[in-house]
Short mmCIF file of C-alpha atoms in Angstrom, two decimals:
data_model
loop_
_atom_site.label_atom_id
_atom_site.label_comp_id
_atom_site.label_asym_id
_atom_site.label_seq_id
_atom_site.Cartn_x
_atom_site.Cartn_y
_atom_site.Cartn_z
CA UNK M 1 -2.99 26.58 83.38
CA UNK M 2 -0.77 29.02 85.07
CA UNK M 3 -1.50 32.18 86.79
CA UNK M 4 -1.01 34.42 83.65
CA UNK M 5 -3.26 32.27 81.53
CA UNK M 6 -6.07 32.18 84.25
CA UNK M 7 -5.76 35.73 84.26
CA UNK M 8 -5.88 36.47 80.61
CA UNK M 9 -9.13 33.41 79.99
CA UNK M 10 -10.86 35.86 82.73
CA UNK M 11 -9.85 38.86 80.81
CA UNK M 12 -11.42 37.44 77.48
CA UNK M 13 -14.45 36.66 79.70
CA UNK M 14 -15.07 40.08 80.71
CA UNK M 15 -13.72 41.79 77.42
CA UNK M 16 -16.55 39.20 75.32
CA UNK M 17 -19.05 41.63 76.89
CA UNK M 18 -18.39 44.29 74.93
CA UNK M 19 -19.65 44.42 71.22
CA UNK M 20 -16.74 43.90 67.69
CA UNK M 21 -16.58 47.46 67.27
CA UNK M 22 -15.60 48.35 70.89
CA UNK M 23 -13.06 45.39 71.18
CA UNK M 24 -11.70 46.60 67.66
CA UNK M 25 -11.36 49.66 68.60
CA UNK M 26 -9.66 49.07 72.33
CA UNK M 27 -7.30 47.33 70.11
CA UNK M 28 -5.89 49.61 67.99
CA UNK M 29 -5.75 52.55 70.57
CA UNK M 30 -3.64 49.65 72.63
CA UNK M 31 -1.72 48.77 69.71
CA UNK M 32 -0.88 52.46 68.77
CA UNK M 33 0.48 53.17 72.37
CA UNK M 34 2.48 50.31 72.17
CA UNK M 35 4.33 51.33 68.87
CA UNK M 36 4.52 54.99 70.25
CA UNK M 37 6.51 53.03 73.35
CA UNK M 38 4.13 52.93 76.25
CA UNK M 39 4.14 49.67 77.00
CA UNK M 40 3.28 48.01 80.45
CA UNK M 41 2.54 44.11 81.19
CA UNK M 42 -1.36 44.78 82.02
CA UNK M 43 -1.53 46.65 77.98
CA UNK M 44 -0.11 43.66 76.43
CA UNK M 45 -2.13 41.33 78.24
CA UNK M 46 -5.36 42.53 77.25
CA UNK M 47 -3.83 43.52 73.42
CA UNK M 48 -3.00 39.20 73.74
CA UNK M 49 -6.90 38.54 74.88
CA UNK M 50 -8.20 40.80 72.14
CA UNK M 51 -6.29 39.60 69.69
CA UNK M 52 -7.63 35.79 70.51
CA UNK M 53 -11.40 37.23 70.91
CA UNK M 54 -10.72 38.60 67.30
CA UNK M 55 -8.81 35.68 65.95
CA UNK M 56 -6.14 38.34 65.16
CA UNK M 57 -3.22 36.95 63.47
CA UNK M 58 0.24 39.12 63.93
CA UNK M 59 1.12 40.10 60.28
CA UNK M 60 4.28 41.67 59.86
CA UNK M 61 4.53 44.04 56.83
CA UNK M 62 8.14 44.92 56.91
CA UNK M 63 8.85 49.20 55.71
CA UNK M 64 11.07 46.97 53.52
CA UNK M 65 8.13 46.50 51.20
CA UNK M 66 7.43 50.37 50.68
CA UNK M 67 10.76 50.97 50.83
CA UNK M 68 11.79 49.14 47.92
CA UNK M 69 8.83 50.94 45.61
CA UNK M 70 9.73 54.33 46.83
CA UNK M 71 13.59 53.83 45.72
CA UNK M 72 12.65 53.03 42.30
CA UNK M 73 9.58 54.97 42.04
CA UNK M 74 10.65 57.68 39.38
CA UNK M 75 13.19 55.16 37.91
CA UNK M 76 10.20 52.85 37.04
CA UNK M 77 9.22 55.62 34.59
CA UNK M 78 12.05 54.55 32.10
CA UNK M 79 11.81 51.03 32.64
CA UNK M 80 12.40 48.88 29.51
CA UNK M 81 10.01 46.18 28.57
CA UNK M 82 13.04 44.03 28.28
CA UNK M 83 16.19 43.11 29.46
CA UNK M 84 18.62 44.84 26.84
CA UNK M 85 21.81 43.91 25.96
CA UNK M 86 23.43 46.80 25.47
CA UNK M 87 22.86 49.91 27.22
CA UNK M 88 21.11 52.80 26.45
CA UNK M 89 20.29 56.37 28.07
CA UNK M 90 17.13 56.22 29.95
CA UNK M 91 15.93 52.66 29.64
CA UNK M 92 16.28 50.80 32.54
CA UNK M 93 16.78 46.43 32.48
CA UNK M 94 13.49 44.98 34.61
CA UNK M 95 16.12 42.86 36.39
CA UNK M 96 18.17 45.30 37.16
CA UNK M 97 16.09 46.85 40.06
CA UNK M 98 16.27 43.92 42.19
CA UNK M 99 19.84 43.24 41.46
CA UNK M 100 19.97 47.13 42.40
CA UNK M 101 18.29 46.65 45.76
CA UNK M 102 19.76 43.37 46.81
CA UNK M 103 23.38 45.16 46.09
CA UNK M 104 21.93 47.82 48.44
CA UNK M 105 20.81 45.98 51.18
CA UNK M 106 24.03 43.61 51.08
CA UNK M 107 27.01 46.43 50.51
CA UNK M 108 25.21 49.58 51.56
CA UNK M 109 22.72 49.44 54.46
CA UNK M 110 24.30 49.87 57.76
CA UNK M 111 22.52 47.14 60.25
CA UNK M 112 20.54 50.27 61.61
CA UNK M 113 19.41 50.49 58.00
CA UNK M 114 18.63 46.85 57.61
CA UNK M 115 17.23 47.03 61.38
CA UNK M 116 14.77 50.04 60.17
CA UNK M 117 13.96 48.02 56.87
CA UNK M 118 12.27 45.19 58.94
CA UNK M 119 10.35 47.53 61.07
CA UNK M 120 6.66 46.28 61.16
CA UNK M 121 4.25 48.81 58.79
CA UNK M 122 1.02 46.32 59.48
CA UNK M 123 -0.27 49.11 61.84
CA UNK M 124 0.65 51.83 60.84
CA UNK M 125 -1.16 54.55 59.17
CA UNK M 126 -0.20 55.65 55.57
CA UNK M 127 1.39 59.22 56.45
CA UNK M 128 3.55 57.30 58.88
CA UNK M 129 4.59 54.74 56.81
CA UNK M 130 5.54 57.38 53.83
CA UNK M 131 7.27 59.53 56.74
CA UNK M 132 9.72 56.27 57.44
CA UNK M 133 10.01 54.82 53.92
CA UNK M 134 11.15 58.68 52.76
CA UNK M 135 13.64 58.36 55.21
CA UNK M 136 15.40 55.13 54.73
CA UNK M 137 15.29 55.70 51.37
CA UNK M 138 17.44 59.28 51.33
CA UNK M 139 19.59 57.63 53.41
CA UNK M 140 20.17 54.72 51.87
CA UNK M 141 20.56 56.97 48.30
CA UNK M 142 23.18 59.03 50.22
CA UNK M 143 25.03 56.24 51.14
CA UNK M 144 24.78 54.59 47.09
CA UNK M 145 26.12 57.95 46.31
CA UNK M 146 28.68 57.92 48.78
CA UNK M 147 30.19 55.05 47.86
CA UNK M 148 30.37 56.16 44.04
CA UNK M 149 32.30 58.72 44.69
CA UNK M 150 34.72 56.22 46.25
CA UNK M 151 34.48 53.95 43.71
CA UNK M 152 35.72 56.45 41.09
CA UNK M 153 38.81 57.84 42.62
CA UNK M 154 40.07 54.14 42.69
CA UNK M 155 41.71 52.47 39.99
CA UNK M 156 39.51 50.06 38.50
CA UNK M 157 36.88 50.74 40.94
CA UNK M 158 33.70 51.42 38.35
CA UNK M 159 34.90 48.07 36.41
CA UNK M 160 34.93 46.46 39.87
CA UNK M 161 31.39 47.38 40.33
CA UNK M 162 30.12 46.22 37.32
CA UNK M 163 31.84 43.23 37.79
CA UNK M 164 30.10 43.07 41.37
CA UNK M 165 27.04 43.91 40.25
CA UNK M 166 26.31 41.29 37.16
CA UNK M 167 27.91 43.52 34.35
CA UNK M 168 28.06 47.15 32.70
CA UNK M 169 24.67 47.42 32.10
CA UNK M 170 23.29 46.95 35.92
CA UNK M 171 26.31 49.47 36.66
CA UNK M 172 24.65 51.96 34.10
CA UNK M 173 21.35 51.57 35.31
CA UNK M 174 21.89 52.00 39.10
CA UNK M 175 23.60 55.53 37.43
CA UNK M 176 20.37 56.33 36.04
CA UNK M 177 18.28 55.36 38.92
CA UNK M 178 20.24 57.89 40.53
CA UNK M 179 19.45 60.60 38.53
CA UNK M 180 15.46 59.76 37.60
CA UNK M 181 13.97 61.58 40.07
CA UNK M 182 15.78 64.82 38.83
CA UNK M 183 15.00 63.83 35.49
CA UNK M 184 11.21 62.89 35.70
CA UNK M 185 10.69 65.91 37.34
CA UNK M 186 10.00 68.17 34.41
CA UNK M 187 8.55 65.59 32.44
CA UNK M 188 5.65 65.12 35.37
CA UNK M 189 3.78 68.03 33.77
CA UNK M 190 3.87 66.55 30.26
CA UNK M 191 2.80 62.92 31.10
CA UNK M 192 -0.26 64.10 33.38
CA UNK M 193 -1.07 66.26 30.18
CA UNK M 194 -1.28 63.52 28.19
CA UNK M 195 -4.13 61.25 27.62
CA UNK M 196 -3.86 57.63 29.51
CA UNK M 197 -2.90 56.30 25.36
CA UNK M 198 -2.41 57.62 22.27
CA UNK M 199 -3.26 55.87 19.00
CA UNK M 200 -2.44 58.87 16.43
CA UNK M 201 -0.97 62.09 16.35
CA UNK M 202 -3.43 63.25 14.20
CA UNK M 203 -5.89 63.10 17.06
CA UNK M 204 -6.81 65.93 18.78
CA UNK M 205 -5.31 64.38 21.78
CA UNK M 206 -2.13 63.11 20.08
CA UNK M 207 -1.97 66.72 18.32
CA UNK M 208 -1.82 68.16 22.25
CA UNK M 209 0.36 65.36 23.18
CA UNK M 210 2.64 66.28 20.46
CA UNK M 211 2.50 70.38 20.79
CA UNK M 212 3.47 69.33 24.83
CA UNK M 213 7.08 67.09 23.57
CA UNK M 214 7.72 69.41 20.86
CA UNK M 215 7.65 72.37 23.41
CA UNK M 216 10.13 70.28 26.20
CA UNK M 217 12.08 69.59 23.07
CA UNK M 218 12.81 73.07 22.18
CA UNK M 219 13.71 73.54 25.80
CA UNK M 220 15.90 70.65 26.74
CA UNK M 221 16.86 68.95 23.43
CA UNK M 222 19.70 67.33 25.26
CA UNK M 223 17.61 65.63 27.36
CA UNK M 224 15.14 63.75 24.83
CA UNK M 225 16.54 59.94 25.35
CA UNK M 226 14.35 60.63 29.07
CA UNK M 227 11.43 62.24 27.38
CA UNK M 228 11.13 59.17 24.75
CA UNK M 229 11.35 56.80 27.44
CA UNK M 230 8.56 58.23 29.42
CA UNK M 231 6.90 59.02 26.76
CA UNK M 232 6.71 55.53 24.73
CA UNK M 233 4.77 53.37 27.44
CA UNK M 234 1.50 55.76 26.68
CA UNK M 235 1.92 55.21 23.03
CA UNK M 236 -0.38 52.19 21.54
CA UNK M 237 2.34 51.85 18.81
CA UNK M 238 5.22 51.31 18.26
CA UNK M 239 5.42 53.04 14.79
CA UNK M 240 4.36 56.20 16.70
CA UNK M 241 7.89 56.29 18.51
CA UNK M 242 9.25 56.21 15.22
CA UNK M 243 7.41 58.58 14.00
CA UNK M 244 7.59 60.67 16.98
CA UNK M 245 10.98 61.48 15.88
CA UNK M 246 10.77 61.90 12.08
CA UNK M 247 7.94 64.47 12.93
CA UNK M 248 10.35 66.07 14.97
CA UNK M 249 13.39 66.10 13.12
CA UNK M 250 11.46 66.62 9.46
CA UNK M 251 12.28 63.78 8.04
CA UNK M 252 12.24 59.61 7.79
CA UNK M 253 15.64 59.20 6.65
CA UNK M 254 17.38 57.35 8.63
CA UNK M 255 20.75 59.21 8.01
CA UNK M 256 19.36 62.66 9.08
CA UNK M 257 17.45 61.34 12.11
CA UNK M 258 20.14 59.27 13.28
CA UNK M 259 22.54 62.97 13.14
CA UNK M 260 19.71 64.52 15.53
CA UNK M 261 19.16 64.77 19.09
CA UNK M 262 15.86 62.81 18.27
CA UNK M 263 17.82 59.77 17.34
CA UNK M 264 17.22 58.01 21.22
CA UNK M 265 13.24 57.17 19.49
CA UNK M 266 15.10 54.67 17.19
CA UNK M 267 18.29 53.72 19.48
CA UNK M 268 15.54 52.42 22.01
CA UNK M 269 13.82 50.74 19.76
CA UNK M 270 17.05 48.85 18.09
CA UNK M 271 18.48 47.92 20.91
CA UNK M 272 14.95 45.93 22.65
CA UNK M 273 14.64 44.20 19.08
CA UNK M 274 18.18 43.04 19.23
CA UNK M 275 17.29 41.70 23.03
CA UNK M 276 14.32 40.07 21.79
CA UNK M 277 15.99 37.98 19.26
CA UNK M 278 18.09 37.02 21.72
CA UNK M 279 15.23 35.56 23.94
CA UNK M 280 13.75 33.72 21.20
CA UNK M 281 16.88 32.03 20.63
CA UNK M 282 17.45 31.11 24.43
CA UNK M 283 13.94 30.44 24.87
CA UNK M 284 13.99 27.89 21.30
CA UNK M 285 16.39 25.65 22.62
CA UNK M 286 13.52 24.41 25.77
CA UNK M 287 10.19 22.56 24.42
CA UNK M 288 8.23 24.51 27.51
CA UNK M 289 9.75 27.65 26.12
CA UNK M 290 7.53 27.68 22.92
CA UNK M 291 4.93 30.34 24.05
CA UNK M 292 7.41 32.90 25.28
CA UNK M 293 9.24 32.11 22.24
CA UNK M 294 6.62 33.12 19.73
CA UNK M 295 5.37 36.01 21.64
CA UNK M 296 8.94 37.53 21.53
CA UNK M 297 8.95 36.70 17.74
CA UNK M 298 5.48 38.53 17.33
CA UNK M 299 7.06 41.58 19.67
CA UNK M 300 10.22 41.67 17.05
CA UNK M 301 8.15 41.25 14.00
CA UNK M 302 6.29 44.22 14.97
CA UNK M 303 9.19 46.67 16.18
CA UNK M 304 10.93 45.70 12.72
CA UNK M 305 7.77 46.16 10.89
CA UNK M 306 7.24 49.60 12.22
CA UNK M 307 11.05 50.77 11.11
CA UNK M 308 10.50 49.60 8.17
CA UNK M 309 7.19 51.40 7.02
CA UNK M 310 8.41 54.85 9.27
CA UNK M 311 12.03 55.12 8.16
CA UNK M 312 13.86 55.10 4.77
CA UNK M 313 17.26 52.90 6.07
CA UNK M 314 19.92 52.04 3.73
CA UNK M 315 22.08 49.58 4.44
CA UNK M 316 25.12 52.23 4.34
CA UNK M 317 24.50 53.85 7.88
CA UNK M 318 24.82 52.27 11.23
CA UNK M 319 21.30 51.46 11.91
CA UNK M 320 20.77 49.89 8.54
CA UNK M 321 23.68 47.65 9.29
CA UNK M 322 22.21 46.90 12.52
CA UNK M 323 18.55 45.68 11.46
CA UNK M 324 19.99 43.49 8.49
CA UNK M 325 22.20 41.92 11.21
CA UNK M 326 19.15 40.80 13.28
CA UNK M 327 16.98 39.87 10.50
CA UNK M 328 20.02 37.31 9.40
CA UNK M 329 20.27 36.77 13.04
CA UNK M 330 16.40 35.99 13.93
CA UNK M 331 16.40 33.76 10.42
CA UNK M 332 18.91 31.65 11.31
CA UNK M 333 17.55 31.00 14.51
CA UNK M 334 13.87 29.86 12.62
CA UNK M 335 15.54 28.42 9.42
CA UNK M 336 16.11 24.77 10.83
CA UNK M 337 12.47 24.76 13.19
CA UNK M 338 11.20 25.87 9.13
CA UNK M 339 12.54 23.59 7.09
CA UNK M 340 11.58 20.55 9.79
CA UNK M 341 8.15 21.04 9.71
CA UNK M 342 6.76 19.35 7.08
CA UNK M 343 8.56 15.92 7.69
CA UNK M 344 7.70 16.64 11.07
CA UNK M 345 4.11 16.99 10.16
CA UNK M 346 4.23 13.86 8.29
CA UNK M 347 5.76 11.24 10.62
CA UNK M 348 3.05 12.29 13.17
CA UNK M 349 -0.03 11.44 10.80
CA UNK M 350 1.01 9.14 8.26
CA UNK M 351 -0.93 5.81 7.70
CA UNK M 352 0.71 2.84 9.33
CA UNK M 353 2.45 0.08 7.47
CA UNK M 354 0.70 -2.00 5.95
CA UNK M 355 -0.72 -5.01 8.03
CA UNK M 356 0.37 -3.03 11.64
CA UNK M 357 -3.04 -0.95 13.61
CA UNK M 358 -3.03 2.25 13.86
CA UNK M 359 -0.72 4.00 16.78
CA UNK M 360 -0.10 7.76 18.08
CA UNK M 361 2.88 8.65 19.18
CA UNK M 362 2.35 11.96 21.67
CA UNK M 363 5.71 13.08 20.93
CA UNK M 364 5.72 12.80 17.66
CA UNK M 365 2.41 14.87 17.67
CA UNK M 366 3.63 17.81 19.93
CA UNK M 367 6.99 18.49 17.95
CA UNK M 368 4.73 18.36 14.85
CA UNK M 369 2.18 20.52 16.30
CA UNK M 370 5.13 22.87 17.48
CA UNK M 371 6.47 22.93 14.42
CA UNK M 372 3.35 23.64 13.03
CA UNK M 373 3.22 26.73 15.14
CA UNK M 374 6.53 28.05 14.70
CA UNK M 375 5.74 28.09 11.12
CA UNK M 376 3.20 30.15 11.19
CA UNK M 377 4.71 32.84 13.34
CA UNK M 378 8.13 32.87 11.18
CA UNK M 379 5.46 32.72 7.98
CA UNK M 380 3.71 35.90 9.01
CA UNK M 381 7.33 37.46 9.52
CA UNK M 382 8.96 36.85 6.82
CA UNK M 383 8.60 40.48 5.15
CA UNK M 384 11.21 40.86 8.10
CA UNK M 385 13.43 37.96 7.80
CA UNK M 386 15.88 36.86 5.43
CA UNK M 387 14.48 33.38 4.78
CA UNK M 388 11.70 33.98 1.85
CA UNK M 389 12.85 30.69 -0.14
CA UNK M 390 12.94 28.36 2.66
CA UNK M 391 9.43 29.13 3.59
CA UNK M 392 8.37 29.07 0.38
CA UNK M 393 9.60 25.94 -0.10
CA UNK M 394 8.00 24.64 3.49
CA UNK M 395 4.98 26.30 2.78
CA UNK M 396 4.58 24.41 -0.87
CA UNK M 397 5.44 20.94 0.85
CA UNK M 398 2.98 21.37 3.88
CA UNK M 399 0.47 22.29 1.66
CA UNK M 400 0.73 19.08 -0.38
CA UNK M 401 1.49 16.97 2.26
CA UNK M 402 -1.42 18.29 4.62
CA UNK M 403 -3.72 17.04 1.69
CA UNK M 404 -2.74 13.82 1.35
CA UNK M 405 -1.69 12.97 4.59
CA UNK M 406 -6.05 14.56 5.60
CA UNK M 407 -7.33 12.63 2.91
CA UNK M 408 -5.50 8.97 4.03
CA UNK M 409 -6.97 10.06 7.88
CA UNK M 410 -10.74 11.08 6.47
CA UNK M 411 -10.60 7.58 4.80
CA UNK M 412 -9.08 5.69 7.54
CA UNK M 413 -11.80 6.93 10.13
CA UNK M 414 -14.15 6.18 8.17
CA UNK M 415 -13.27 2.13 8.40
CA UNK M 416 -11.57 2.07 11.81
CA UNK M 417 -12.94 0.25 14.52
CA UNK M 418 -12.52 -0.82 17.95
CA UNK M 419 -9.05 0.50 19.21
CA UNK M 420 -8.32 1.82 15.65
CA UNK M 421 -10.50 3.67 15.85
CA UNK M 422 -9.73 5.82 18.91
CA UNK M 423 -5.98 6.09 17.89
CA UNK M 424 -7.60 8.13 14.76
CA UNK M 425 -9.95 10.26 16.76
CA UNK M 426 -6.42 11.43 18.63
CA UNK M 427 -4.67 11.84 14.95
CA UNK M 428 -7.82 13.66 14.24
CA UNK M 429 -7.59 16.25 16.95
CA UNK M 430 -3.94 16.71 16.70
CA UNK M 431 -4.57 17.10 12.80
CA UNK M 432 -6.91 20.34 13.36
CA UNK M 433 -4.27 21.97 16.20
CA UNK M 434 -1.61 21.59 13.13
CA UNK M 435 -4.38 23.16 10.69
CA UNK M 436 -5.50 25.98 12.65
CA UNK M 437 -1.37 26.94 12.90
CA UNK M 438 -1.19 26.15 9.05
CA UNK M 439 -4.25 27.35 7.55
CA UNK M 440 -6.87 28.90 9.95
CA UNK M 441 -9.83 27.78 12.35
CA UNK M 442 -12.41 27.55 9.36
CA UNK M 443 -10.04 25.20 7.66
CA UNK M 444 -9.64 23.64 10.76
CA UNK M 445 -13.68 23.39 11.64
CA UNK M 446 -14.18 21.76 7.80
CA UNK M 447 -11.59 19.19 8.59
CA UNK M 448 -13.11 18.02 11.82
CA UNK M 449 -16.72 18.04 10.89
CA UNK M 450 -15.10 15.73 7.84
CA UNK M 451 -13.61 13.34 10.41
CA UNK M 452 -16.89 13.36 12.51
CA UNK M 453 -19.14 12.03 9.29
CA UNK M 454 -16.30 9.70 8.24
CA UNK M 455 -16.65 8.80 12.55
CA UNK M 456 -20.16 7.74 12.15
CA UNK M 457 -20.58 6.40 8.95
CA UNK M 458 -18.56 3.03 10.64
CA UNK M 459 -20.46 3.84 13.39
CA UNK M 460 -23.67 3.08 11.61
CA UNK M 461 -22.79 0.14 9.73
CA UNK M 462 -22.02 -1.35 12.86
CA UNK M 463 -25.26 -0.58 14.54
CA UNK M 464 -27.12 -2.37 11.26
CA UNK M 465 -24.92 -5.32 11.76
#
């Protein structure tokens, strides 16, 4: 043990005398003079021996962390739900804020910048961290800004950028980031106004909520694509975006809305269904992919659902065009996974050949049970799809074949044995996941408890034997 180490084991010997608190608070007075720059050997000697007396572990927060939040902290008020594919006024691509920052901290920030980014925060105290993260980040926007203004006095610059940055739409969006914090700023009044949700403007608080956007309306009508964006993540549903604007524009046909500075409410809306049918493609093609699958399908459904009942669209204008587009789109993307089902369904729980035991095949079982699933989903969206006769038809030959094929498995419990026997308690099982998707959990609980009594009745016999 050198001299240094003697010296510091002797320091933790006298320093243990004093009680948590007072070594605590030693500590951070220590600690604080060091970041304020008085340092001295002795100081960071006895910050080293109260740090092992404490069992202090260094952990560096980097300003980087606040930093990032405060950049995008009015811009997260327009954030989409989605990534879109095509870009609209005031709705900002999740991804596109850390494409955004990474851009930043790899073509704008100076190595000052990048040096001030990794400062260490774990110390200090909010008002100081605020005080450095405001700083970086004005800098760092005056720089973005900066370089903009390069960008478009060269030829080909913007189209450069976007190229740079991933595409158009991340170019777009790091133009609207720019401008969020001027354009939240009026709104700040309205959305503190508001309640935390709004379920109906025929409640006294959505009647409020709606006297408070009428009134910005009538001042900035412009500006409304912001105020709908804002706006929509406090609404319960979607419907009332829709009808946010045919309240204000006096009418729910599609034409006339579409002609008014209200039209944003339904552009929004169009443009995440279109993205959503694009995920449920993508996310089709990958067995894990299922859930998110379905949940974009239920998301779609909805959206569709809610133009439908709010808005009189004919197929002659632009929006009507649009939505029969995705519905074709969306069908063609369920039609095969529809049709497959009930074959699927059937190779997974059909008797064996005669002579041959019985045998599960787990694949077999998931892409019927999957199958089964998808089914449902498309079957309880099919007011907004252009597939009613192939579901019809699937729906007519599951039902037939579900009967049959629960039937041959009641009777084939009930004289299994031995290894048989368990193979059918797994056909079982999968049997009621493919019910509940088909029919519903009572079904479901009515087929199993039929299973269990077929189950013991060869259960019994054997015991009397």
């Amino acid at each position: 043990m050198d001299g240094m180490e003697k010296l510091k084991e002797k320091l933790k010997l006298y320093l243990s005398t004093l009680s948590e608190s007072a070594q605590k608070m030693l500590l951070r007075n220590l600690e604080k003079a060091q970041r304020e720059g008085n340092n001295d050997a002795a100081a960071e000697l006895i910050v080293a021996a109260l740090r092992d007396l404490l069992k202090v572990e260094e952990k560096i927060v980097p300003l980087e962390e606040f930093a990032k939040k405060d950049f995008f902290r009015e811009a997260r008020f327009f954030a989409a739900e989605i990534d879109l594919l095509s870009k609209v006024e005031a709705r900002i691509s999740p991804t596109s804020f850390d494409v955004i920052w990474n851009w930043v901290k790899r073509d704008i920030a100076t190595p000052e910048h990048i040096q001030k980014l990794a400062m260490d925060c774990a110390e200090l105290e909010k008002h100081e961290i605020s005080k450095h993260s405001a700083e970086i980040c004005a800098a760092l926007i005056a720089s973005v800004k900066a370089r903009l203004k390069v960008v478009s006095r060269e030829l080909g610059g913007e189209q450069k950028l976007s190229n740079h940055l991933g595409g158009e739409i991340v170019y777009k969006d790091l133009l609207d980031v720019l401008i969020s914090a001027e354009r939240i700023m009026p709104l700040k009044s309205i959305l503190s106004r508001m309640p935390k949700e709004v379920a109906s403007w025929s409640s006294p608080e959505g009647a409020e909520a709606y006297k408070l956007i009428s009134q910005y309306v009538q001042q900035a009508p412009l500006r409304t694509s912001w105020l709908f964006s804002a706006v929509s993540k406090k609404l319960l549903s979607p419907r009332l975006r829709i009808q946010l604007a045919t309240k204000l524009s006096g009418s729910d046909d599609a034409i006339q809305v579409a002609a008014t500075v209200y039209a944003p409410a339904v552009q929004h809306m169009l443009v995440e269904m279109d993205a959503h049918v694009a995920v449920v493609d993508e996310r089709l093609k990958e067995f894990s992919g299922l859930h998110e699958a379905l949940e974009h399908l239920r998301t779609w459904s909805t959206l569709a659902k809610a133009v439908d009942v709010e808005l009189e669209v004919s197929t002659q204008c632009a929006w009507g065009g649009a939505l029969t587009e995705m519905k074709k789109r969306m069908s063609r993307i369920l039609k095969s996974e529809v049709e497959s089902a009930p074959g699927l369904v059937r190779k997974a729980l059909r008797a064996p050949k005669s002579g041959e035991n019985e045998s599960v095949d787990s694949n077999l079982i998931a892409d019927a049970v999957r199958a089964s699933q998808i089914f449902h989903q498309a079957e309880l969206a099919k007011d907004n799809l252009a597939m009613n006769g192939p579901i019809a038809e699937a729906r007519k030959e599951l039902d037939q074949s579900f009967e049959i094929l629960t039937k041959s498995l009641v009777e084939r419990t009930r004289q299994a044995i031995g290894p048989d026997a368990e193979a059918l308690q797994e056909l079982g099982s999968a049997a009621q996941d493919i019910a509940k998707n088909l029919f519903d959990p009572d079904f479901a609980d009515s087929l199993g408890r039929q299973l269990k009594a077929a189950a013991s009745v060869k259960e019994m016999q054997v015991a009397e034997a």
